[in-house]
Coordinates of N, CA and C in Angstrom, one line a residue:
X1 N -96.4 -212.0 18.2 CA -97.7 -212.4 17.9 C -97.7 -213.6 17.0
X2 N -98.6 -214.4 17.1 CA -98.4 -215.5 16.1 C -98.5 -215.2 15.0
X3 N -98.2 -215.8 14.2 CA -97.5 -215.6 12.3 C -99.3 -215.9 11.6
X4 N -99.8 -216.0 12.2 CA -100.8 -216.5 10.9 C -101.9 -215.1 11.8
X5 N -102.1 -214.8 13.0 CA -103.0 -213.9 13.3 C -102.1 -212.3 12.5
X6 N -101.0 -211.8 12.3 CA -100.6 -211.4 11.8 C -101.0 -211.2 10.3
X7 N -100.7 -212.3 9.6 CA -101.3 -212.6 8.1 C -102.5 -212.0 8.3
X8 N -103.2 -212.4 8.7 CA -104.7 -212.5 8.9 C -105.3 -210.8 9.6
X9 N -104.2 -210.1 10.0 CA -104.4 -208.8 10.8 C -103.9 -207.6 10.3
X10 N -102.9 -207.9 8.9 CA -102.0 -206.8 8.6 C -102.9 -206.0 7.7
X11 N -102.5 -204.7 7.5 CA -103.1 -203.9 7.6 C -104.1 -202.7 8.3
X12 N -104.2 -203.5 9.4 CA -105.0 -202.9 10.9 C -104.4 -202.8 11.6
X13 N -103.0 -202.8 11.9 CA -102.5 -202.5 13.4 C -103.2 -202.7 14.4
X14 N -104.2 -203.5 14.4 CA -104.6 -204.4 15.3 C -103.7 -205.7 15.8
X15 N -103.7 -205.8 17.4 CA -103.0 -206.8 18.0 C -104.5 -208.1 18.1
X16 N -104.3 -209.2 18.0 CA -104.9 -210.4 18.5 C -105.0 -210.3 19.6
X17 N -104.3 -209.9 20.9 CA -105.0 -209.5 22.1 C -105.9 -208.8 22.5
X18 N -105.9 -207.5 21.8 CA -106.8 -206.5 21.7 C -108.1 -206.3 21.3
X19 N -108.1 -207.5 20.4 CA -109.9 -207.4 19.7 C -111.2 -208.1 21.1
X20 N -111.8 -207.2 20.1 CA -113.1 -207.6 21.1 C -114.1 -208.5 20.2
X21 N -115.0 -209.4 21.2 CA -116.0 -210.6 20.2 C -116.5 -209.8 18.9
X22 N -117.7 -208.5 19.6 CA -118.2 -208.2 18.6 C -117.5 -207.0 17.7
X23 N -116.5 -206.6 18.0 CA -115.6 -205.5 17.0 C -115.8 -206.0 15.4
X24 N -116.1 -204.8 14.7 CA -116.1 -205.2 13.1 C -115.6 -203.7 12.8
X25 N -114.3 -203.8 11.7 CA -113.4 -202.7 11.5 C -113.0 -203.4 9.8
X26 N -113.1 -201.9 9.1 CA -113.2 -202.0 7.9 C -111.7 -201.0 7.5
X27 N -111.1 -201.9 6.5 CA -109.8 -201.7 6.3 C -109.8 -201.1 4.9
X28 N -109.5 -200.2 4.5 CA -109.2 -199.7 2.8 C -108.2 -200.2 2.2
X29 N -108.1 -200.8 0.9 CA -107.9 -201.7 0.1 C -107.6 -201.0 -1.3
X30 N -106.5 -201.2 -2.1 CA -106.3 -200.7 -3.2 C -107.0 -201.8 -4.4
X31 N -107.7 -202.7 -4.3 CA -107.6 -203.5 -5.3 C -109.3 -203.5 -5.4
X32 N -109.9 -204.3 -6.4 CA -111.5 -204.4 -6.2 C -112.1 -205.9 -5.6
X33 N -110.9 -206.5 -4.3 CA -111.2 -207.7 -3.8 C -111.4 -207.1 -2.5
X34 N -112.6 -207.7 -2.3 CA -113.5 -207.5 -1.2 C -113.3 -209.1 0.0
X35 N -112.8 -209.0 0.8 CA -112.5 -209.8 2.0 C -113.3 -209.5 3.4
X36 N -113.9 -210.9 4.3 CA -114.9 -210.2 4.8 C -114.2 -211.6 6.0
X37 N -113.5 -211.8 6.9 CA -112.8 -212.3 7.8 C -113.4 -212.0 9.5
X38 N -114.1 -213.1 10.0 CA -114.6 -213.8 11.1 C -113.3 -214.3 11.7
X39 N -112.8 -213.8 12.9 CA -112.2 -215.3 13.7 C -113.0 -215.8 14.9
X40 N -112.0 -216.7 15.0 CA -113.2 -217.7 16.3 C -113.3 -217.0 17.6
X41 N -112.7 -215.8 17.9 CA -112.9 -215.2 18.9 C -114.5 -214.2 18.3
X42 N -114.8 -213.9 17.1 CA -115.9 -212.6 16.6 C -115.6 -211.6 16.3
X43 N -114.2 -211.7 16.1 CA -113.5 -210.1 16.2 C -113.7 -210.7 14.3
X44 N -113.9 -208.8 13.3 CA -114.5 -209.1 12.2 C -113.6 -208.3 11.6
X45 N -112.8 -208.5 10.3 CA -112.3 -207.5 9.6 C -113.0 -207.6 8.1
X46 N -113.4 -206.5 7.6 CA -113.6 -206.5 6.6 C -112.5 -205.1 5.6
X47 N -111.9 -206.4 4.5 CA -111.1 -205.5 3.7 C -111.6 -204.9 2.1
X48 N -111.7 -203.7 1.9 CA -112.3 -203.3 0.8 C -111.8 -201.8 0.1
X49 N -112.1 -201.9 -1.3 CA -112.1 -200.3 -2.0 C -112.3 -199.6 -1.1
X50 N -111.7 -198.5 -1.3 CA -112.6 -197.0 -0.4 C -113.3 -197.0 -1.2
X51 N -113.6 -196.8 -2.2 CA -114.8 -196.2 -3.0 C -116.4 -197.4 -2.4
X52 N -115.9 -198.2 -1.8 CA -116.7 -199.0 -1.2 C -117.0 -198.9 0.2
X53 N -116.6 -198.3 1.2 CA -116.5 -198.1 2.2 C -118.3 -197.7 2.7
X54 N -118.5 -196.7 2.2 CA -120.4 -196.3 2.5 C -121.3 -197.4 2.2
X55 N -120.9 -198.2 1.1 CA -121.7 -199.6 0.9 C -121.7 -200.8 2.2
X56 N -120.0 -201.1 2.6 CA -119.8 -201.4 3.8 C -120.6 -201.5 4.9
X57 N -120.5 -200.0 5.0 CA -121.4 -199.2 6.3 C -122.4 -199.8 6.5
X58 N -123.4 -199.2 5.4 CA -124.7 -200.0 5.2 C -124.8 -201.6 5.1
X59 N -123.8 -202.5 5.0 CA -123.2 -204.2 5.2 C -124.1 -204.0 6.4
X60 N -123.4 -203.4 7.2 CA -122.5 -203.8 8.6 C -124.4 -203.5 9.4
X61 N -124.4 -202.3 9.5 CA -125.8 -201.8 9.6 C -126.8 -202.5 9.6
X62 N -127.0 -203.0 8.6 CA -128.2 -204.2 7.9 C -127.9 -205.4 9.2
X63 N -126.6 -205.9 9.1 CA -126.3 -207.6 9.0 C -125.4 -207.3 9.9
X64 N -125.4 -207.1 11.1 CA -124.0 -207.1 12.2 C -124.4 -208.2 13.2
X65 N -126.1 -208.7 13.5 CA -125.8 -210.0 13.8 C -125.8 -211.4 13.4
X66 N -125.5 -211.0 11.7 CA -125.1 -212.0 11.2 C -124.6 -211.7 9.6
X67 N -123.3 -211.0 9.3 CA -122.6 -211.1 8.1 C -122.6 -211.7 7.7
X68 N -122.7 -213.5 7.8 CA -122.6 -214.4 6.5 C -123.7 -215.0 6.2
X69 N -125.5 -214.4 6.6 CA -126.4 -214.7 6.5 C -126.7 -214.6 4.9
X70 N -127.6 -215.4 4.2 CA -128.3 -215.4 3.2 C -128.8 -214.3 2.9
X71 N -128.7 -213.7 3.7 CA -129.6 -211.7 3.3 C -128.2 -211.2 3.3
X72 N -127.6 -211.6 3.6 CA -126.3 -210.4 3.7 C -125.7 -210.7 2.3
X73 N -125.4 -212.0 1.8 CA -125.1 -212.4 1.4 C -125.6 -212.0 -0.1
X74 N -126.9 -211.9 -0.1 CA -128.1 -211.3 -1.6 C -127.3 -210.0 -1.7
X75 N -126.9 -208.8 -0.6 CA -127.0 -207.9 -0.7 C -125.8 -207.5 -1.3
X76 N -124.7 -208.2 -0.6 CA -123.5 -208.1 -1.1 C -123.5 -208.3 -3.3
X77 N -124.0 -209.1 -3.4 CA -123.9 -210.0 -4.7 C -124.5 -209.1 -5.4
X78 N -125.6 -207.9 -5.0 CA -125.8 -206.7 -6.0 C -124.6 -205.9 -6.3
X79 N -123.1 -205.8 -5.5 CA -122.2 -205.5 -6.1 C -120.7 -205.8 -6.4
X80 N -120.7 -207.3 -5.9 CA -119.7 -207.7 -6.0 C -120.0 -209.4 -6.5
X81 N -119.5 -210.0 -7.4 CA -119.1 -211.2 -7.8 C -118.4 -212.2 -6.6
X82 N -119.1 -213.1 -6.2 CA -118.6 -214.7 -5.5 C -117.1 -215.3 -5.8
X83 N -115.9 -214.9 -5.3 CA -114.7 -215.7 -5.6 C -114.7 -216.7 -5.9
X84 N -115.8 -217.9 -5.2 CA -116.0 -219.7 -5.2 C -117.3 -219.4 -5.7
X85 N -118.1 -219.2 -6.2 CA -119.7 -219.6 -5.9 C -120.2 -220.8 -5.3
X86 N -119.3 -221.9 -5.3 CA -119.9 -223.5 -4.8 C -119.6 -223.3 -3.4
X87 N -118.8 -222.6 -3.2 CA -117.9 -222.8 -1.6 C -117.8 -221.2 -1.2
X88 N -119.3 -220.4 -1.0 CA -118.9 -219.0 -0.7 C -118.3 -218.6 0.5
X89 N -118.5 -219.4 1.4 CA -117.6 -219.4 2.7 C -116.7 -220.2 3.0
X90 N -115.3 -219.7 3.7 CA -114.3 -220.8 4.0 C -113.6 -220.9 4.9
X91 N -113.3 -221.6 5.4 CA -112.9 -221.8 7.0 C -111.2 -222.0 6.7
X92 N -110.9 -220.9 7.7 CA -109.2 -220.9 7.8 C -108.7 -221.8 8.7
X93 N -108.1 -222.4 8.4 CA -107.0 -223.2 9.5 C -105.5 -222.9 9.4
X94 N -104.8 -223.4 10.3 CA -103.4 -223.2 10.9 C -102.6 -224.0 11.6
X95 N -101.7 -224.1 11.7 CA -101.1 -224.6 12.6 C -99.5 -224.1 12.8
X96 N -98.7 -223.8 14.2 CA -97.6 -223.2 14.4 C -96.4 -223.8 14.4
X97 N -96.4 -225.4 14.8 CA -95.6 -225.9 15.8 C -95.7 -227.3 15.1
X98 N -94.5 -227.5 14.9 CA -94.2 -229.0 14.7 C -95.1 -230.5 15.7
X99 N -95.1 -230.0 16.8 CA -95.6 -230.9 18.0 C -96.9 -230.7 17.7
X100 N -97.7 -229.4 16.8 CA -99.0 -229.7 17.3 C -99.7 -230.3 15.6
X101 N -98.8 -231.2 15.3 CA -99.0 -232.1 14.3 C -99.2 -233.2 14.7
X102 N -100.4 -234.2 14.5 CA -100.7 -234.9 14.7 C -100.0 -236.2 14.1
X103 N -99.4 -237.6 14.5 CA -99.3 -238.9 13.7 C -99.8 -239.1 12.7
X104 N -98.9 -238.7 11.5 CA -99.8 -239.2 10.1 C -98.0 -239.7 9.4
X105 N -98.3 -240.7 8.5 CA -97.6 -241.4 7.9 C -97.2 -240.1 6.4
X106 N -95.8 -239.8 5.8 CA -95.7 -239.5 4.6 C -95.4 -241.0 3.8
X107 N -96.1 -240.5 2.4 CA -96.4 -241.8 1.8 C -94.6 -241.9 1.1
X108 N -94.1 -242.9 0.7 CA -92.6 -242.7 -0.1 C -92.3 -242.2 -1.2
X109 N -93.7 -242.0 -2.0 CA -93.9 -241.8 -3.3 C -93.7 -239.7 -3.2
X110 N -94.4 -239.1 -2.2 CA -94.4 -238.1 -1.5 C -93.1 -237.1 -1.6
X111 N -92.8 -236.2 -2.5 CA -91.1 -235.7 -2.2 C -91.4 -234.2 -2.6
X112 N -90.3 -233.2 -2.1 CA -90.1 -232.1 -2.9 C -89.7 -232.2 -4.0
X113 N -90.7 -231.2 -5.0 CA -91.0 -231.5 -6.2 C -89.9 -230.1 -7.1
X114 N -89.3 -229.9 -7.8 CA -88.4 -229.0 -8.0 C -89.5 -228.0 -9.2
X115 N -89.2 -226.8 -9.5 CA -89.9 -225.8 -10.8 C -89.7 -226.8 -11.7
X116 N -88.4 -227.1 -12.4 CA -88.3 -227.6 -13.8 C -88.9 -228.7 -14.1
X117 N -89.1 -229.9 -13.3 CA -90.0 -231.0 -13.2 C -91.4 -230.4 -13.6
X118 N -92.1 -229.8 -13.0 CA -93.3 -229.2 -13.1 C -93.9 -228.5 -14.3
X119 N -92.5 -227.8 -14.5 CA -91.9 -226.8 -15.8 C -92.8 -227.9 -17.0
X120 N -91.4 -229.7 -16.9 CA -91.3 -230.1 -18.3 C -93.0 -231.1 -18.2
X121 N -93.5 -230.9 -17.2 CA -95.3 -232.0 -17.1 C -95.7 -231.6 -18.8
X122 N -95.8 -232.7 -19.5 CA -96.9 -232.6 -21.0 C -97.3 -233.7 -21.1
X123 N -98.7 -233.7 -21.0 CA -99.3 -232.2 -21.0 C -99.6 -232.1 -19.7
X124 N -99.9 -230.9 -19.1 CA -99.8 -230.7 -17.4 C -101.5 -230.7 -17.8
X125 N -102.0 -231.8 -16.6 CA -103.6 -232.0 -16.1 C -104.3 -230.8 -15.3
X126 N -103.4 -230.7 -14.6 CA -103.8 -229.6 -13.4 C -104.9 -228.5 -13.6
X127 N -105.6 -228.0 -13.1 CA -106.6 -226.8 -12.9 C -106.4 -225.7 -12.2
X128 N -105.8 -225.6 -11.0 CA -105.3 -224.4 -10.5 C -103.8 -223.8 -11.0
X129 N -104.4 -222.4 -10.6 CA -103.7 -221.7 -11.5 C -101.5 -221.8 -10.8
X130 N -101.5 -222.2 -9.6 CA -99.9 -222.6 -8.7 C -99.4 -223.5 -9.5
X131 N -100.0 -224.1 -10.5 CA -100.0 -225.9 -10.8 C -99.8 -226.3 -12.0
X132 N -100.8 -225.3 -12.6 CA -100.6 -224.5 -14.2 C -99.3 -223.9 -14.9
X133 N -99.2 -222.9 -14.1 CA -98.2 -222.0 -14.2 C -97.4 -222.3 -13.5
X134 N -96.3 -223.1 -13.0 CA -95.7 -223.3 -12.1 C -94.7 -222.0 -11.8
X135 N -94.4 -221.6 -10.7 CA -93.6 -219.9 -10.5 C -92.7 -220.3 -9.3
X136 N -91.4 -219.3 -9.4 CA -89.9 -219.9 -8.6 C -90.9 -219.2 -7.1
X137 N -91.7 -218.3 -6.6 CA -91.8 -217.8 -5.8 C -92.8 -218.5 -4.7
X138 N -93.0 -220.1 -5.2 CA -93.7 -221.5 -4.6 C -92.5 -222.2 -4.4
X139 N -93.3 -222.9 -3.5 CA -92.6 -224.6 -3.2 C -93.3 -225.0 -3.5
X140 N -92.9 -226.5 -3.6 CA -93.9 -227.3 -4.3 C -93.7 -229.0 -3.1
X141 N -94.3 -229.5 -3.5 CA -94.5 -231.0 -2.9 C -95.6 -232.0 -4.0
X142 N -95.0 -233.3 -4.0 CA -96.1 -233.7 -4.7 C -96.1 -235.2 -4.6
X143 N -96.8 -235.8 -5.0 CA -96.8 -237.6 -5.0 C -96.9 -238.2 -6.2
X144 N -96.1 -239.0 -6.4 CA -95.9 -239.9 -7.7 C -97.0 -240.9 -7.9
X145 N -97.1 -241.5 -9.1 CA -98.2 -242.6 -9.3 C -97.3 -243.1 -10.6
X146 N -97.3 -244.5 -10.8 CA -96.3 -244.7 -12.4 C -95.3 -243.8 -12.9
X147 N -94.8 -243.1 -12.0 CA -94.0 -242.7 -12.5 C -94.6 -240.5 -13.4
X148 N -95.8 -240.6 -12.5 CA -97.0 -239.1 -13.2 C -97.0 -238.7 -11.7
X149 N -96.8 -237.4 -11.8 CA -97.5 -236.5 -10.3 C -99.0 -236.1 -11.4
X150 N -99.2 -236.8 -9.5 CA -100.5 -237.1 -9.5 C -101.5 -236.0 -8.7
X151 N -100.6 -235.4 -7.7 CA -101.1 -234.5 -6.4 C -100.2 -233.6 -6.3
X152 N -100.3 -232.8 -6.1 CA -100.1 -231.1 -5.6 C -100.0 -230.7 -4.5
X153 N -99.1 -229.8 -3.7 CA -99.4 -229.1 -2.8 C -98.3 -227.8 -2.7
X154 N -98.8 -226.4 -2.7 CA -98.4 -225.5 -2.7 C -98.1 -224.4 -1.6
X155 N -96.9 -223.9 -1.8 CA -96.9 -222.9 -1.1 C -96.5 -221.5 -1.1
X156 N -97.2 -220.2 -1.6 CA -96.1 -218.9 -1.6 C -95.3 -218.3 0.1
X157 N -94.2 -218.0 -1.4 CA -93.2 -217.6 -0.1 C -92.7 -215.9 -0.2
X158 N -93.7 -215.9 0.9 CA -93.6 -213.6 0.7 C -92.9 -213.8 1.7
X159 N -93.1 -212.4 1.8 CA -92.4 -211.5 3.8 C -93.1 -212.0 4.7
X160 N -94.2 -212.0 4.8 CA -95.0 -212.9 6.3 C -94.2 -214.4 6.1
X161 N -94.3 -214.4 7.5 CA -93.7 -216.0 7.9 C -94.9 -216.6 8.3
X162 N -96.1 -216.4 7.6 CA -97.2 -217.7 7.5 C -97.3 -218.1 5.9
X163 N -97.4 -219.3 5.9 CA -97.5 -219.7 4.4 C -99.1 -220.1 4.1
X164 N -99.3 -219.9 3.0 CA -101.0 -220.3 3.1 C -100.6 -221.6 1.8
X165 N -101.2 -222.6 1.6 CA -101.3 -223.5 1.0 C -102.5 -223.8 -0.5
X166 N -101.7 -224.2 -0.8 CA -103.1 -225.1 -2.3 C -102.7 -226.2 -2.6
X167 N -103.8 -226.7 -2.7 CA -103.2 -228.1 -3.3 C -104.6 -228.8 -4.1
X168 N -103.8 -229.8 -5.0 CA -105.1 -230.4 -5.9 C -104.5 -231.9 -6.2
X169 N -105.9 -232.7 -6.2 CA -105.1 -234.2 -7.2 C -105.7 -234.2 -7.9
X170 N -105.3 -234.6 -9.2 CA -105.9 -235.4 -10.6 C -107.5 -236.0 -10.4
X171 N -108.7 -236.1 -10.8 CA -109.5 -236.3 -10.4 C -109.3 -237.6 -9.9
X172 N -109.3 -238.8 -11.2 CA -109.3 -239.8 -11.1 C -108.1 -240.7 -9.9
X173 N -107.5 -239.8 -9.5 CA -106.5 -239.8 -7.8 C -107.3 -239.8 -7.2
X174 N -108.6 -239.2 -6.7 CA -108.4 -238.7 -5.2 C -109.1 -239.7 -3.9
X175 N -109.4 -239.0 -2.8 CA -109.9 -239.9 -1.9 C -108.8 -241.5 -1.8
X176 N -107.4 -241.2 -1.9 CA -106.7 -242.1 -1.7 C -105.5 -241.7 -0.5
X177 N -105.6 -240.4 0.1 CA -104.9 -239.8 0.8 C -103.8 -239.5 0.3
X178 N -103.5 -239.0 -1.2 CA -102.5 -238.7 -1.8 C -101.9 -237.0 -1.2
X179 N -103.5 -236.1 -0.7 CA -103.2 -234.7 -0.7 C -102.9 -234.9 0.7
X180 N -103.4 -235.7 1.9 CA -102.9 -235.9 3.4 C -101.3 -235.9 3.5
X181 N -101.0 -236.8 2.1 CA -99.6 -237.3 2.5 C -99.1 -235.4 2.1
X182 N -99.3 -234.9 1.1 CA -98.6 -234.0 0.2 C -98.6 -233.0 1.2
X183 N -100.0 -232.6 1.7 CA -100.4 -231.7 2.7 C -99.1 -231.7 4.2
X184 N -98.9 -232.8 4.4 CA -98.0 -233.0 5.9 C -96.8 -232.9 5.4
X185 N -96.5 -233.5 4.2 CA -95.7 -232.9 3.8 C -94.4 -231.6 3.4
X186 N -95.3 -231.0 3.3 CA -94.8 -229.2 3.0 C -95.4 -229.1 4.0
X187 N -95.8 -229.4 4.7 CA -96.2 -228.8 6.6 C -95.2 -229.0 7.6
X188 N -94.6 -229.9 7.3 CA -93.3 -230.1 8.2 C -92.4 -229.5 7.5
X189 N -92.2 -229.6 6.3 CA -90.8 -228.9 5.7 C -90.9 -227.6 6.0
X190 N -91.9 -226.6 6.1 CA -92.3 -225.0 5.9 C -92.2 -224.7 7.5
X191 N -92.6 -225.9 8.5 CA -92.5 -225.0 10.0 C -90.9 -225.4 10.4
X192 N -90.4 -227.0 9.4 CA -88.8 -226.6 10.1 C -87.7 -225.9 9.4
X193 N -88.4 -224.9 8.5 CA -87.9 -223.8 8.1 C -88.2 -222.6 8.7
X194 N -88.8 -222.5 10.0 CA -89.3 -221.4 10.4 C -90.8 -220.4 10.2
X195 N -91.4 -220.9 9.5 CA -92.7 -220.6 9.1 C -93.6 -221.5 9.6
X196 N -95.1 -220.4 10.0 CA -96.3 -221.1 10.4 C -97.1 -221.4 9.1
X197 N -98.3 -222.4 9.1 CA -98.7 -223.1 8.0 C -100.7 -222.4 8.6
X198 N -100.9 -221.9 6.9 CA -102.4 -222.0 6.9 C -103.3 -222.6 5.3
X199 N -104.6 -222.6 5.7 CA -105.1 -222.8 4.4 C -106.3 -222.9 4.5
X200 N -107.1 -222.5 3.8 CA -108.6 -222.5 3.7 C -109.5 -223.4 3.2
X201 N -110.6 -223.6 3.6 CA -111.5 -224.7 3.0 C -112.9 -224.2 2.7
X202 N -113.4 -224.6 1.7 CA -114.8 -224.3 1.9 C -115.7 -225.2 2.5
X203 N -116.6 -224.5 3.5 CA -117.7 -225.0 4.3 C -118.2 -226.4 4.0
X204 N -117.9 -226.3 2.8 CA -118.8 -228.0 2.3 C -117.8 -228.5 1.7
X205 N -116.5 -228.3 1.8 CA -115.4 -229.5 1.1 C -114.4 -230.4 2.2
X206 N -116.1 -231.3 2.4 CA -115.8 -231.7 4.0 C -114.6 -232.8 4.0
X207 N -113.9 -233.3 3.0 CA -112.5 -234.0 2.4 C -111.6 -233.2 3.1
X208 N -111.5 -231.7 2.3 CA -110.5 -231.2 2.4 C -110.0 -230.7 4.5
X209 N -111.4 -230.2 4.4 CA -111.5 -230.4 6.6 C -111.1 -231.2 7.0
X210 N -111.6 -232.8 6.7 CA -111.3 -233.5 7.8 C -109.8 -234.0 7.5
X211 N -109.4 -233.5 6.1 CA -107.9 -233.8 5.9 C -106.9 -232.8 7.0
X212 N -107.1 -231.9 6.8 CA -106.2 -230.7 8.0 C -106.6 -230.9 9.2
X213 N -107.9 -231.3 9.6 CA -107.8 -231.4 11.1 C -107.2 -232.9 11.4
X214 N -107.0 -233.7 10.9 CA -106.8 -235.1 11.0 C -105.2 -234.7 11.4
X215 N -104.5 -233.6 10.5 CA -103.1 -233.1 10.4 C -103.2 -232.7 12.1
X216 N -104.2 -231.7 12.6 CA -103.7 -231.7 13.8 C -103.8 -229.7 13.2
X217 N -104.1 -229.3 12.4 CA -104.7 -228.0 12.2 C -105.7 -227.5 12.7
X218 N -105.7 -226.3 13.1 CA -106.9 -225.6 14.2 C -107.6 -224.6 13.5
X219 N -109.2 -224.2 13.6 CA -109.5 -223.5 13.1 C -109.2 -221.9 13.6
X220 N -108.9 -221.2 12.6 CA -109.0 -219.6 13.2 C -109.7 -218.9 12.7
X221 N -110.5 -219.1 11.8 CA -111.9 -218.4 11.8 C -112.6 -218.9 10.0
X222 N -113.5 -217.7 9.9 CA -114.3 -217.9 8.2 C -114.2 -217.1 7.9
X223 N -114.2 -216.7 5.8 CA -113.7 -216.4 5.5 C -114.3 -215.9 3.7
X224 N -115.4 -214.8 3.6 CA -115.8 -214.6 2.5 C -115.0 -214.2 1.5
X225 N -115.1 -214.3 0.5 CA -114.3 -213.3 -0.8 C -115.1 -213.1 -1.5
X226 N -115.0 -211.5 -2.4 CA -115.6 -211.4 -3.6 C -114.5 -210.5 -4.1
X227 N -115.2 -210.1 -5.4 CA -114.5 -209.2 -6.3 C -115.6 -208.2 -6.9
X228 N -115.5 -207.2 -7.1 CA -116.1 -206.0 -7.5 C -116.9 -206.1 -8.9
X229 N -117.9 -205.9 -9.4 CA -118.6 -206.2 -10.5 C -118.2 -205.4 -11.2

């Protein structure tokens, strides 16, 4: 099966051939992060507490022709907290295969970036927490400016062979294609290591979209989060 429907399926013993448009199947969850996963076929997984599960129910009940409606959305927020609030929905992308990478230039400045480099940044600018904290269980990639990383791009490396990505630049960087370069970057290095490549965007961080699809990344679905009040 492909590496990223996998990511995106474990826990269900559900196959990606198997689902149906409108199927919506609710998965028990040890933690109080609530995940609410659309793909582009309509097949729906929602992952959650059990102690959540009857709330669920009644989700699903209410809002089955449309979970990421504004009403569904109110109803949810009576007991669970917004992961993004600016970007409550996010659209997953992917991509498998070296070939289905589109022509984009890496800039020279652009390299594998090592922990201890990252380690010795003072003071480190950054805001997310991969970038902050730098940890051996990432890759990293990044682009130089004077001699300062300027841009970010991240990757954890578990047991699934899909890698999901983060990446950030410095404010006063961006819109220069520093994260395109960083982004393609660790996208080729991670699939000719054997791993498929994903990452999420929010609905309105139309930058960050038209940067991955420009890469030649395909959408595989949307993608709510919350956490438990």
């Amino acid at each position: 099966m492909n590496r990223i429907y996998e990511y995106l399926l474990h826990e269900t013993n559900v196959n990606i051939d198997d689902t149906k448009p409108d199927e919506i199947i609710v998965v028990e969850t040890l933690n109080d992060k609530l995940t609410i996963t659309k793909l582009e076929n309509g097949f729906t997984i929602i992952k959650v507490n059990k102690s959540f599960i009857p709330l669920m129910n009644q989700y699903i009940d209410s809002y089955r022709s449309d979970l990421f409606s504004d009403n569904a959305l109110r109803f949810i927020k009576e007991h669970f907290r917004l992961n993004s609030p600016q970007n409550p929905c996010a659209y997953i992308y992917g991509i498998t295969n070296v070939k289905e990478l589109f022509p984009n230039t890496i800039l020279s400045s652009t390299i594998k970036i090592e922990l201890e480099t990252l380690r010795a940044i003072k003071p480190n600018k950054f805001s997310k927490y991969p970038f902050k904290n730098p940890n051996e269980k990432l890759i990293y990639f990044g682009t130089y400016v004077n001699g300062e990383v300027i841009s970010l791009a991240s990757g954890y490396i578990s047991d699934f062979k899909a890698v999901e990505l983060t990446g950030e630049t410095l404010l006063e960087h961006r819109n220069r294609g520093y994260a395109k370069s960083n982004t393609l970057a660790i996208t080729k290095y991670l699939l000719a290591n054997g791993y498929e490549v994903m990452t999420t965007n929010g609905v309105y961080n139309k930058a960050s979209i038209q940067t991955v699809e420009s890469l030649g990344f395909r959408r595989y679905g949307c993608q709510l989060a919350f956490f438990a009040l």
